[in-house]
Short mmCIF file of C-alpha atoms and ligand atoms in Angstrom, two decimals:
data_model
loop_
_atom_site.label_atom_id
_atom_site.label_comp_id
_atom_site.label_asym_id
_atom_site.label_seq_id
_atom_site.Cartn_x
_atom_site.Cartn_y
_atom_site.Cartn_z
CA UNK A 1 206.56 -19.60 130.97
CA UNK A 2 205.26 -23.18 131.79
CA UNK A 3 206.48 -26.51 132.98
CA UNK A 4 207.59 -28.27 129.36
CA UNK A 5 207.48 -25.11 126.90
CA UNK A 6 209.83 -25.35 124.76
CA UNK A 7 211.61 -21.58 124.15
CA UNK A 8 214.91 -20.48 122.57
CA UNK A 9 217.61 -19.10 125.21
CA UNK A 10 220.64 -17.44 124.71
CA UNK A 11 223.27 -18.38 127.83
CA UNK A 12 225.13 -15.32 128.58
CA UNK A 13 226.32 -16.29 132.48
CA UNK A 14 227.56 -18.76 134.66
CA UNK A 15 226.36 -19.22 138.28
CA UNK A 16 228.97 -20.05 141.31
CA UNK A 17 227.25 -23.74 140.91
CA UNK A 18 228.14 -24.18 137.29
CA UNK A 19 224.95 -23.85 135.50
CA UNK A 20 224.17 -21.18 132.61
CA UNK A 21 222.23 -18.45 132.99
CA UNK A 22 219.81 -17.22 129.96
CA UNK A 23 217.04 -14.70 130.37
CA UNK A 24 213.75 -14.98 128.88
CA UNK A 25 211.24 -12.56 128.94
CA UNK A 26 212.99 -10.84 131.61
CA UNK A 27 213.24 -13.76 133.73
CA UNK A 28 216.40 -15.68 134.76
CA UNK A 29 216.31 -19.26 133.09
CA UNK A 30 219.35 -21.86 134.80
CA UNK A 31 220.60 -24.81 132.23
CA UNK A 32 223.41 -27.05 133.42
CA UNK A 33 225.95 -28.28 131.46
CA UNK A 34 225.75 -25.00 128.86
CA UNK A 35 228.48 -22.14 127.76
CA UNK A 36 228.33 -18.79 127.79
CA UNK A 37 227.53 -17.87 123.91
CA UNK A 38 225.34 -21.15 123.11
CA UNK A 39 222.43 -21.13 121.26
CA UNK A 40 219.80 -23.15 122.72
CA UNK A 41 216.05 -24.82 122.33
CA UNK A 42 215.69 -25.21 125.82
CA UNK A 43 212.52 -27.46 127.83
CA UNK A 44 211.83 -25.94 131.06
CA UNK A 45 211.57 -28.51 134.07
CA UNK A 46 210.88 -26.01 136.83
CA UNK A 47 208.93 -22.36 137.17
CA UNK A 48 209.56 -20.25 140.40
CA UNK A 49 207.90 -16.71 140.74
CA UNK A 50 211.33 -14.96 140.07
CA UNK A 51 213.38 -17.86 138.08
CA UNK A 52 213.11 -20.87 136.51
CA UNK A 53 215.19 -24.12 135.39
CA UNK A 54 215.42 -25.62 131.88
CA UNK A 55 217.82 -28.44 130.34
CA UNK A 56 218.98 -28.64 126.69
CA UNK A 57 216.64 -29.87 124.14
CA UNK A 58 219.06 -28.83 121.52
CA UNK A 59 222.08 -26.50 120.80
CA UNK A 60 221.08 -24.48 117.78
CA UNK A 61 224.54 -22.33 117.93
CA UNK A 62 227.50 -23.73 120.12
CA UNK A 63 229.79 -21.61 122.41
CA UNK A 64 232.89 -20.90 120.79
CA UNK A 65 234.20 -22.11 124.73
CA UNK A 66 232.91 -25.96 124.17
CA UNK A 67 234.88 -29.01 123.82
CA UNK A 68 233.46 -32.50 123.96
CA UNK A 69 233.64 -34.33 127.74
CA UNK A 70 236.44 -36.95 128.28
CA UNK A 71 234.47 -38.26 131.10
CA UNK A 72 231.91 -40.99 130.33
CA UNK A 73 230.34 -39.82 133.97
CA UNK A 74 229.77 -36.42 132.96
CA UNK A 75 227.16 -34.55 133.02
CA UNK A 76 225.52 -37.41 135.28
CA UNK A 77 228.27 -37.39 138.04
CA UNK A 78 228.03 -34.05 140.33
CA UNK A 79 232.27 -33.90 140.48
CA UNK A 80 232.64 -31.63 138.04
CA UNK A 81 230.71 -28.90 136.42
CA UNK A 82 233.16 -27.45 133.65
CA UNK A 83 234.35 -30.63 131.72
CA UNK A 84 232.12 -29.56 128.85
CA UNK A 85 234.23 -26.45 128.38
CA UNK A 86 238.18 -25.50 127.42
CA UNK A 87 240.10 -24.35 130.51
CA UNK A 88 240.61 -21.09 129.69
CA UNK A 89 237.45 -20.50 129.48
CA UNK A 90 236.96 -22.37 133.14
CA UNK A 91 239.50 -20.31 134.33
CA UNK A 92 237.77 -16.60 133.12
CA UNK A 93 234.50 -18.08 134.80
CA UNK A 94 236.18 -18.67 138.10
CA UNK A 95 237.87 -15.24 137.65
CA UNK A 96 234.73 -13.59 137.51
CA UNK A 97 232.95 -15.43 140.21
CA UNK A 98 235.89 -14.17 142.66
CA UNK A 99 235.46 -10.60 141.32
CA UNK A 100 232.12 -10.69 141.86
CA UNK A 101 231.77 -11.77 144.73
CA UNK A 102 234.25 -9.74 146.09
CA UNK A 103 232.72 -6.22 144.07
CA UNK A 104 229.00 -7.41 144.92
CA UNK A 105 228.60 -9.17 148.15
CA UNK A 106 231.78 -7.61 149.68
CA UNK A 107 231.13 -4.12 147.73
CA UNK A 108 234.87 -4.27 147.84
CA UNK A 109 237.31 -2.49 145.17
CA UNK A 110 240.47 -3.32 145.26
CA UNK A 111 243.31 -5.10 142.90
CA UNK A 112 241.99 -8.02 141.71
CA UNK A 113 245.02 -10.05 139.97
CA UNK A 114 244.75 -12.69 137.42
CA UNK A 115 243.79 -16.08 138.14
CA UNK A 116 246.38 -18.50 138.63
CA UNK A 117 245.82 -21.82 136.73
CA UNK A 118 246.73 -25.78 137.16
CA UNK A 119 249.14 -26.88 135.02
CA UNK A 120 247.36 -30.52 135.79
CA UNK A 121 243.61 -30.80 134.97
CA UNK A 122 243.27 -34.37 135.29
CA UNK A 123 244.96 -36.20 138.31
CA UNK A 124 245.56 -33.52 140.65
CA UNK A 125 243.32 -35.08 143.60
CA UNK A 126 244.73 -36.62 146.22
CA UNK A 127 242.11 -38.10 148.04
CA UNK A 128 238.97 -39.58 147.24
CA UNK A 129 235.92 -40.83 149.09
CA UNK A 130 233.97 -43.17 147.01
CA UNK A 131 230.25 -43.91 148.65
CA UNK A 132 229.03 -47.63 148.73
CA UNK A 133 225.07 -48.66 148.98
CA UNK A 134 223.45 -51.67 147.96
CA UNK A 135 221.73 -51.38 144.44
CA UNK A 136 219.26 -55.11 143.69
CA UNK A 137 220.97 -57.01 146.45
CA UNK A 138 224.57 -56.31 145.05
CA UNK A 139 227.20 -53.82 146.67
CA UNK A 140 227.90 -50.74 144.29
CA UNK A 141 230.56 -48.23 144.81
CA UNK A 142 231.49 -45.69 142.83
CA UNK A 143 230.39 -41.74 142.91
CA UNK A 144 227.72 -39.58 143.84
CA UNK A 145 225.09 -37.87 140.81
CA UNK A 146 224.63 -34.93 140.67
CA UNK A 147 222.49 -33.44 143.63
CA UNK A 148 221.82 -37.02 145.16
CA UNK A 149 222.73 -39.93 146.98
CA UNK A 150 222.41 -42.11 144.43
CA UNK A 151 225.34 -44.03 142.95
CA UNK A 152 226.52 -44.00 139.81
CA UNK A 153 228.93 -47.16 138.71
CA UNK A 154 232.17 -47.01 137.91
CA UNK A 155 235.22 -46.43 139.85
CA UNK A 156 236.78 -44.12 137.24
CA UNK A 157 237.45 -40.77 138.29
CA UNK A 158 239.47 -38.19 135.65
CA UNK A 159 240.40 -36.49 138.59
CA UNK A 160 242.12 -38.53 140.79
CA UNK A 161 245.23 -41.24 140.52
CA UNK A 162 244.12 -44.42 138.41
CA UNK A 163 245.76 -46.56 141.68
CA UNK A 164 242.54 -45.07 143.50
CA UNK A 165 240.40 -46.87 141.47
CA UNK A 166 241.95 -50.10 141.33
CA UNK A 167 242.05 -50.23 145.00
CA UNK A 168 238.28 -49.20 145.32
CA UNK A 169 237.43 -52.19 142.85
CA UNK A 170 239.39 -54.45 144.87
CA UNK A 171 237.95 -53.57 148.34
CA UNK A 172 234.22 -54.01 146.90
CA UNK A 173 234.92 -57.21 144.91
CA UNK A 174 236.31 -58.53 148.81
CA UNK A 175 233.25 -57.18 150.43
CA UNK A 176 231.04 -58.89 147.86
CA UNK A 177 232.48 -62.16 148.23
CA UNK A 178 232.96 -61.65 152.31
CA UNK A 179 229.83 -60.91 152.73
CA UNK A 180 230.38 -57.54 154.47
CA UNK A 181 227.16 -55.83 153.35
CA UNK A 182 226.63 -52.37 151.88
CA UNK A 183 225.88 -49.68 155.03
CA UNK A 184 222.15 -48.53 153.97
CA UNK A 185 221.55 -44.49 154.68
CA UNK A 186 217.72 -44.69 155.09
CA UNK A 187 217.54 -47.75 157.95
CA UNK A 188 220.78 -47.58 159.30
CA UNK A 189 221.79 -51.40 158.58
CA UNK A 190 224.58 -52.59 156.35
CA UNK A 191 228.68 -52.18 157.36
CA UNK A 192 230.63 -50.73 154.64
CA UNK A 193 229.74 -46.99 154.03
CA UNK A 194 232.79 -45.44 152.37
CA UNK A 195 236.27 -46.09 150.96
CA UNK A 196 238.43 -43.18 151.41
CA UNK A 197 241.82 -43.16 149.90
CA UNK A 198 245.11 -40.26 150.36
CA UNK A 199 248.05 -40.34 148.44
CA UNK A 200 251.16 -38.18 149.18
CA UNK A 201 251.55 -36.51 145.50
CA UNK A 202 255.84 -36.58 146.27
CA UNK A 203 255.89 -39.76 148.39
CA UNK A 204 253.21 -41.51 146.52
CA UNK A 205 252.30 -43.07 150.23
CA UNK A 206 248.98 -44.38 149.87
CA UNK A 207 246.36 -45.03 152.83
CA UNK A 208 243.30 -46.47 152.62
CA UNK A 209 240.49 -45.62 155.29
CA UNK A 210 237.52 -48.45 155.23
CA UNK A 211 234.58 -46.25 156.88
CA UNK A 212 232.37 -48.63 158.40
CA UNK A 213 229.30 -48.17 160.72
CA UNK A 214 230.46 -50.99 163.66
CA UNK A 215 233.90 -51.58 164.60
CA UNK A 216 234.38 -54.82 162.94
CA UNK A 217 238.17 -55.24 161.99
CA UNK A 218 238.59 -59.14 161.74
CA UNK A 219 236.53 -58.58 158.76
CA UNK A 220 238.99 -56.88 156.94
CA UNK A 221 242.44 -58.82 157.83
CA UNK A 222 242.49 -61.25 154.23
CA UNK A 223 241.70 -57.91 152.77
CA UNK A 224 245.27 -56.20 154.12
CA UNK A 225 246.95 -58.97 152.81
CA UNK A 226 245.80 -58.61 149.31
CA UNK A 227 246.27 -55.14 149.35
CA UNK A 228 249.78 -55.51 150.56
CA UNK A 229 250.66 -57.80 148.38
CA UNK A 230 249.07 -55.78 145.24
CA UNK A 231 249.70 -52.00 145.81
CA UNK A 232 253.28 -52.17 147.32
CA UNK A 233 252.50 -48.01 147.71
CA UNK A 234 250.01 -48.94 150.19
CA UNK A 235 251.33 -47.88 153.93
CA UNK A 236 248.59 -47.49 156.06
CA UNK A 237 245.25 -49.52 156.43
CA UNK A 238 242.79 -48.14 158.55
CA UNK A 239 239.17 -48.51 159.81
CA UNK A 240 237.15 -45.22 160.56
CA UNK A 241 233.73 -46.11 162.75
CA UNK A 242 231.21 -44.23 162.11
CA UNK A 243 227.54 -45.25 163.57
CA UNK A 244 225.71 -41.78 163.61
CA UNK A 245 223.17 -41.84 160.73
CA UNK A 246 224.47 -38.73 159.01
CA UNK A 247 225.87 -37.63 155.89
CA UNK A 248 229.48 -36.71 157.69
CA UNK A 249 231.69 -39.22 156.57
CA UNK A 250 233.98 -39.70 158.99
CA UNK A 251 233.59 -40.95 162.76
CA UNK A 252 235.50 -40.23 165.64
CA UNK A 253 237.13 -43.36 166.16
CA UNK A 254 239.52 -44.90 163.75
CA UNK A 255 241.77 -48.13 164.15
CA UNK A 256 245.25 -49.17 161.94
CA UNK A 257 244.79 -52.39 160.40
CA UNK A 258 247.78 -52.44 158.70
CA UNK A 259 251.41 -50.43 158.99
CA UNK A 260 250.99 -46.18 159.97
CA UNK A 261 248.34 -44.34 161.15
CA UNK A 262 249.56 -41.54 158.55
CA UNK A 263 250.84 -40.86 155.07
CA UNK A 264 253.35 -38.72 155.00
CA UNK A 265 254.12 -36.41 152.19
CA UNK A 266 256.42 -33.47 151.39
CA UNK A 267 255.42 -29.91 151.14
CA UNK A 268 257.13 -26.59 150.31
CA UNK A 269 260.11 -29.21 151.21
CA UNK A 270 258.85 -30.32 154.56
CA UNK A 271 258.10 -33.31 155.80
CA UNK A 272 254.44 -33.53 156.13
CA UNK A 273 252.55 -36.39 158.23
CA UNK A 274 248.90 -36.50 157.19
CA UNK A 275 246.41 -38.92 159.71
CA UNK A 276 242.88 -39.86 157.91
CA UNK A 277 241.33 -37.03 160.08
CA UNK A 278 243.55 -33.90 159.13
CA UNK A 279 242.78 -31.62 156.53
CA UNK A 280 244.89 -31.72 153.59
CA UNK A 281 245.04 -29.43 150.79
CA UNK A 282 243.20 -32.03 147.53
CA UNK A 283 245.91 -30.71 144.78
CA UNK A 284 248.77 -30.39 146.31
CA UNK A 285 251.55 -29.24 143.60
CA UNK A 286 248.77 -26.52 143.00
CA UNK A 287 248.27 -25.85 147.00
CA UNK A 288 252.16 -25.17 147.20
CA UNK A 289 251.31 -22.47 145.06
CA UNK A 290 248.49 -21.30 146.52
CA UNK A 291 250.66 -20.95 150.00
CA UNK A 292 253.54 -18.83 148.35
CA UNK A 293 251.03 -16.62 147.20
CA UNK A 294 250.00 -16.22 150.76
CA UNK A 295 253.67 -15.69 151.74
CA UNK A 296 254.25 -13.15 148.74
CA UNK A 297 251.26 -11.30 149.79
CA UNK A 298 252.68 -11.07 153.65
CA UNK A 299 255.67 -10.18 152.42
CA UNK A 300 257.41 -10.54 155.47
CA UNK A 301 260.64 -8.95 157.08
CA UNK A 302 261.85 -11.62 159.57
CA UNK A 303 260.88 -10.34 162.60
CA UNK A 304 257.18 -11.28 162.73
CA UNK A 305 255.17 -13.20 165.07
CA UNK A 306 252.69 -15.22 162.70
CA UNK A 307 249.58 -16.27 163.86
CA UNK A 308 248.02 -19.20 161.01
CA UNK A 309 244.28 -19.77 162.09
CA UNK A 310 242.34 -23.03 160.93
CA UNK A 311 245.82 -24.47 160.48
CA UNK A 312 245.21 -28.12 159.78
CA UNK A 313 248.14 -30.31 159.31
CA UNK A 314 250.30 -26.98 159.87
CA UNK A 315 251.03 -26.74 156.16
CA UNK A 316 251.09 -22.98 155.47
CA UNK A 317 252.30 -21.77 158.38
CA UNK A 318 255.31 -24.52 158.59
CA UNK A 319 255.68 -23.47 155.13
CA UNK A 320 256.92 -20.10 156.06
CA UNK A 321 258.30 -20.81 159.58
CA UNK A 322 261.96 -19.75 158.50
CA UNK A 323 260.42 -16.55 157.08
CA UNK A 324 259.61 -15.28 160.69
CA UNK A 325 260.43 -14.89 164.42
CA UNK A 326 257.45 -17.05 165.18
CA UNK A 327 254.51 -19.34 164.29
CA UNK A 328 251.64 -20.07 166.07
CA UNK A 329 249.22 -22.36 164.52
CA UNK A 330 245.59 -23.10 166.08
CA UNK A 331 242.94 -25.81 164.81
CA UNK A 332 240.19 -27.68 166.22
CA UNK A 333 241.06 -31.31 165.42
CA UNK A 334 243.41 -33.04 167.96
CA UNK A 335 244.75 -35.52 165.34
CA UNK A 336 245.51 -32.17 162.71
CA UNK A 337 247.00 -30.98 165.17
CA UNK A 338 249.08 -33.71 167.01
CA UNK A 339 250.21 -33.61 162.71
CA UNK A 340 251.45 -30.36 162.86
CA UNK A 341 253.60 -30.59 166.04
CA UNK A 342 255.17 -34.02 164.85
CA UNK A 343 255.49 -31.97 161.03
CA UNK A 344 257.44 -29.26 162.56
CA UNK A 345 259.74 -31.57 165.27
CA UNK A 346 260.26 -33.82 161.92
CA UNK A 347 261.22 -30.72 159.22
CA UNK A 348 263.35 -29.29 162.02
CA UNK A 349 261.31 -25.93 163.05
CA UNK A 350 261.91 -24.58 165.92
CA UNK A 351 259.70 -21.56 166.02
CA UNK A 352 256.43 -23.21 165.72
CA UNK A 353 253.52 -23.85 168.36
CA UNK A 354 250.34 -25.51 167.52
CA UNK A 355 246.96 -25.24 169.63
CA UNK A 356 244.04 -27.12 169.98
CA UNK A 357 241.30 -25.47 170.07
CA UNK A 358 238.19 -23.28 168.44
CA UNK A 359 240.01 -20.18 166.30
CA UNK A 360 237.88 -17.85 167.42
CA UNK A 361 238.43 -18.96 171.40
CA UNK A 362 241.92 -19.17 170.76
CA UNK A 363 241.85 -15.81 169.05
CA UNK A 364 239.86 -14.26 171.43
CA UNK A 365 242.71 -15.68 174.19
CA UNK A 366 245.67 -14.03 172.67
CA UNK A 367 243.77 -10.59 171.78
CA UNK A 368 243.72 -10.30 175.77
CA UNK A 369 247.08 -11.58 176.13
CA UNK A 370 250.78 -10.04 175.46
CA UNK A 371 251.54 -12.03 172.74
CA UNK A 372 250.17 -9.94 169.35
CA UNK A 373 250.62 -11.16 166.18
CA UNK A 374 251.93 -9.05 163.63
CA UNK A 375 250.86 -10.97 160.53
CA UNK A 376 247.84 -13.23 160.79
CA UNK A 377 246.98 -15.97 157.92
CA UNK A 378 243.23 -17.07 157.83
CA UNK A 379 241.99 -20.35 156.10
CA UNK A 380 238.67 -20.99 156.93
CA UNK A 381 236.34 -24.19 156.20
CA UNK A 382 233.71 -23.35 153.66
CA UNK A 383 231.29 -21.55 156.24
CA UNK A 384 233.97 -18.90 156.75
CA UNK A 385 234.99 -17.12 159.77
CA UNK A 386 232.49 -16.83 162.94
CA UNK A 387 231.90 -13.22 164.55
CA UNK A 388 234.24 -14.27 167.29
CA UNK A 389 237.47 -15.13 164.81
CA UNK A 390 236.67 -11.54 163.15
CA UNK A 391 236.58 -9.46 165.82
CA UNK A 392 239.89 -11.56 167.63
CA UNK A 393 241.46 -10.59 164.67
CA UNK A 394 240.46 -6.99 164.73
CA UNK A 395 241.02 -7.04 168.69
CA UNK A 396 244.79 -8.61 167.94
CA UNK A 397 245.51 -5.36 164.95
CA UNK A 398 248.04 -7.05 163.29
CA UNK A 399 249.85 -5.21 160.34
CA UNK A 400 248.42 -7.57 157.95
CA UNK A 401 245.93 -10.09 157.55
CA UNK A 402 245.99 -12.45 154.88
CA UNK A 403 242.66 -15.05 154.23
CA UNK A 404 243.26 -18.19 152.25
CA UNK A 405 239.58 -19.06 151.27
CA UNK A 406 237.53 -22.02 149.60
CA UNK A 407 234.55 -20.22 149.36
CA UNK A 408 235.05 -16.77 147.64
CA UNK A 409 231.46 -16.03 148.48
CA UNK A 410 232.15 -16.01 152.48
CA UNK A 411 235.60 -14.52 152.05
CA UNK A 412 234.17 -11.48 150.93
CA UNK A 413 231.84 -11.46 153.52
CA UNK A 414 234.22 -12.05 156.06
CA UNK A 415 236.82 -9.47 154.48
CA UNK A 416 233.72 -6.90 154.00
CA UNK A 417 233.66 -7.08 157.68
CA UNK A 418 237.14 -6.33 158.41
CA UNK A 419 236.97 -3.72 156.20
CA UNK A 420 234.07 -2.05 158.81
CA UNK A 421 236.19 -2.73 161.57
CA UNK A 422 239.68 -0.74 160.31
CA UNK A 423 241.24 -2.68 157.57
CA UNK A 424 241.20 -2.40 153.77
CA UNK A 425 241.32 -4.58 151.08
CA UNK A 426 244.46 -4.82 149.17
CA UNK A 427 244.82 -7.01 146.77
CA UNK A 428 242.71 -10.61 145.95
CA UNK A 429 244.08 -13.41 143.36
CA UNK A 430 242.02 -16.22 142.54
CA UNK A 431 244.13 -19.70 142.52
CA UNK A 432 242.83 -22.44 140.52
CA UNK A 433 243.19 -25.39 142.93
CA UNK A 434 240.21 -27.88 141.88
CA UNK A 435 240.27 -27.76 137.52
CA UNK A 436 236.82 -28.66 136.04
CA UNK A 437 234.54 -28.80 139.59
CA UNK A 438 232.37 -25.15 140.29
CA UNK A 439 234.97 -24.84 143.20
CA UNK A 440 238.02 -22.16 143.54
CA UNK A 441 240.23 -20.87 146.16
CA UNK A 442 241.02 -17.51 146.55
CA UNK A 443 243.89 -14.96 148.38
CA UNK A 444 243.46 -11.81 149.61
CA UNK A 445 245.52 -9.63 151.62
CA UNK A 446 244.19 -6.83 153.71
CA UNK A 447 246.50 -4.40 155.48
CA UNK A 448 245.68 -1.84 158.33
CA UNK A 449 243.67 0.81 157.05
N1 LIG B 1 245.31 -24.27 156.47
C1 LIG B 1 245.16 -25.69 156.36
C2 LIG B 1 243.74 -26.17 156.61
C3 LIG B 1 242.64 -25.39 155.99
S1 LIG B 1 241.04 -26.17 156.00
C4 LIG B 1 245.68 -26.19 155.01
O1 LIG B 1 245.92 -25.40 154.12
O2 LIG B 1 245.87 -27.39 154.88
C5 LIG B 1 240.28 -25.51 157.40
C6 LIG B 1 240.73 -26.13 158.70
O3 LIG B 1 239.97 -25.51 159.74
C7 LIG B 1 240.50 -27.63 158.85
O4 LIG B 1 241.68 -28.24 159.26
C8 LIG B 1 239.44 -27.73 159.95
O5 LIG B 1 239.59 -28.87 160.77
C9 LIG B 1 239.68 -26.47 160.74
N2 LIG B 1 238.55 -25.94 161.50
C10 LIG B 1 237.23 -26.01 161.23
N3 LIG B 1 236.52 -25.33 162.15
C11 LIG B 1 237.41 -24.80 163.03
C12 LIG B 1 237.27 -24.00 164.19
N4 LIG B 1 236.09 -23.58 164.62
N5 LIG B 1 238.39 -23.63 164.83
C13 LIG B 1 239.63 -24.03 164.39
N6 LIG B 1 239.80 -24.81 163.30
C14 LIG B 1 238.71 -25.19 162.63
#
């Protein structure tokens, strides 16, 4: 195979990333934006000694799984990966890359329950962080393409509230006619770098977070006003500075310009405070499903000390406070966590602590102490768990442990671990939280062995 032949592939996988999988004399060819059961006259762009990378040059046969793309971003924008397909066919994808990661990187068998679907496909997110760069000597905002930095127009988004974009066009028109200038990622000039909106999916309690690279907040007063005056939903202005050239896009420091310092929302009926630093679950309707999953799976008695690691906002844990004796909830981010005591004061619970602090210190801390959990919930960032969190956990034996994950990939890795160290696998149900992207959330419970 060369760079440019044309050949003739049939796609008979998905990878974890989105793109389909054909094999051609023996060797693994990757197409994006193709179905399992197309036909295709493919041009390869790319040869690697084991595998190689072709796009469409035509579909000779289509998937009986394709429907035509509502988006006029996709394939270009890298949001979603599955918009060229039906959802049931999205969801059997995402079924099988839980499953196999679990069977194949975790070589672990147990009962692996159906995927849950999203009743919502479209407008599920609640947040959104549209990137802004200067394209000719004119501000642009809009989304990221696929695999780049490079931004494609258009505030549009099928997955997110239309407010969202209105407000996004309205803060870039200002800055164009303000002259606050576009931040620039290679020399580290420019002001505005990001517009990051949350809404509260009950509340509807917008905030809007200006990211900027200097703090620089008499800049942005007119603009409060207008946005007052236009999104009445709109309760919290802020200004995040963030002067570190790096692809994180929040800073450390963040100023209100306008009314709270937080959204608030309601979860699993409680009343949820979010600041523009805390972790909050993108789809939440879908999330509150995801977290009586968790509770279902702990299946608890009353008389249980609960330990939720990488708690956030205190969302899960809060969300079954009155289903135990106690809750302790530990995360690294002070502001998540100044959330979470404020959540529980404000929903009335009474049984809840929060830490600050690294889960795996904190871990480590009460595996020496007195104070043993008997059920502990897990919900790591993408990277999973460290060494230190695993063996806390294993240190702590609790009855049952239950991981919440992003990234089915490390969860079976983590949960392969436990599994060396005197616990067994369960059960593991895949939750559909983010329709259309690559990405999907899974639950597992693992119990004492
Ligand atoms: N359970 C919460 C948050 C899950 S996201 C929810 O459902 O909303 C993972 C959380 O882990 C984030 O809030 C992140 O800030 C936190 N986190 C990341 N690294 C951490 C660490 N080393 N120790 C503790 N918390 C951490």
């Amino acid at each position: 195979m060369v760079k440019n032949e044309i050949i003739i592939l049939e796609i008979t996988d998905i990878t974890t990333d989105g793109n389909g999988v054909g094999k051609y004399n023996g060797m693994a060819v990757f197409v994006p934006e193709t179905a399992v059961g197309d036909l295709i006259e493919a041009k390869v762009v790319k040869v690697l000694k084991n595998y190689s990378f072709a796009i469409v040059n035509k579909i000779l046969k289509a998937s009986k799984d394709r429907i035509d793309s509502d988006c006029p971003y996709f394939p270009k924008c890298g949001g979603c990966s599955f918009r060229h397909i039906n959802y049931n066919a999205e969801l059997k994808i995402k079924e099988k890359f839980v499953y196999d990661a679990f069977t194949r990187i975790g070589k672990i068998n147990c009962d692996f329950l159906p995927i849950l679907g999203c009743d919502n496909q479209n407008g599920y997110r609640n947040k959104a962080q549209y990137p802004v760069a200067e394209k000719n000597g004119k501000i642009e905002c809009g989304f990221y393409a696929k695999r780049s930095h490079r931004i494609i127009g258009g505030f549009e988004c099928r997955l997110i509230p239309d407010e969202f974009s209105k407000i996004a066009q309205m803060i870039t028109k200002y800055a164009a006619q303000n002259n606050i200038s576009a931040y620039n990622e290679m020399t580290g000039k420019g002001i505005l770098r990001h517009i990051y909106l949350r809404r509260g999916a009950v509340t509807g309690e917008i905030m809007v977070c200006v990211v900027v690279s200097k703090p620089c907040a008499e800049k942005f007063y007119a603009l409060c006003d207008m946005l007052k005056s236009h999104f009445k939903s709109v309760v919290s202005i802020v200004m995040n500075i963030n002067s570190q050239n790096t692809n994180v896009i929040l800073g450390h420091k963040t100023i209100v310009l306008y009314g709270k310092d937080k959204i608030t929302d309601i979860m699993c009926g409680n009343i949820i405070g979010i600041s523009s630093q805390s972790f909050y679950q993108v789809n939440s309707p879908q999330a509150e499903k995801l977290y009586k999953i968790a509770e279902e799976f702990a299946d608890f008695k009353g008389d249980e000390s609960l330990l939720d690691l990488y708690c956030g906002a205190g969302t899960i844990g809060l969300s079954m406070a009155d289903k135990v004796k106690k809750l302790t909830g530990v995360e690294i981010i002070p502001q998540a966590v100044e959330n979470a005591r404020e959540n529980a004061a404000n929903s009335g619970i009474e049984n809840a602590e929060f830490i600050c602090s690294d889960a795996g210190e904190a871990a480590h801390k009460l595996a020496e102490s007195e104070s043993l959990p008997d059920v502990v919930i897990v919900d790591p960032p993408r990277k999973g768990c460290d060494k230190l969190t695993l063996d806390s956990m294993v240190k702590m034996h609790p009855e049952k442990i239950v991981m919440v994950s992003c990234n089915p990939a490390t969860a079976a890795r983590d949960c392969a671990y436990l599994v060396d160290n005197g616990y067994e696998t369960v059960k593991v149900k895949a939750v559909d939280l983010f329709p259309r992207t690559c990405h999907v959330e899974c639950v597992v419970l693992m119990s004492k062995a």
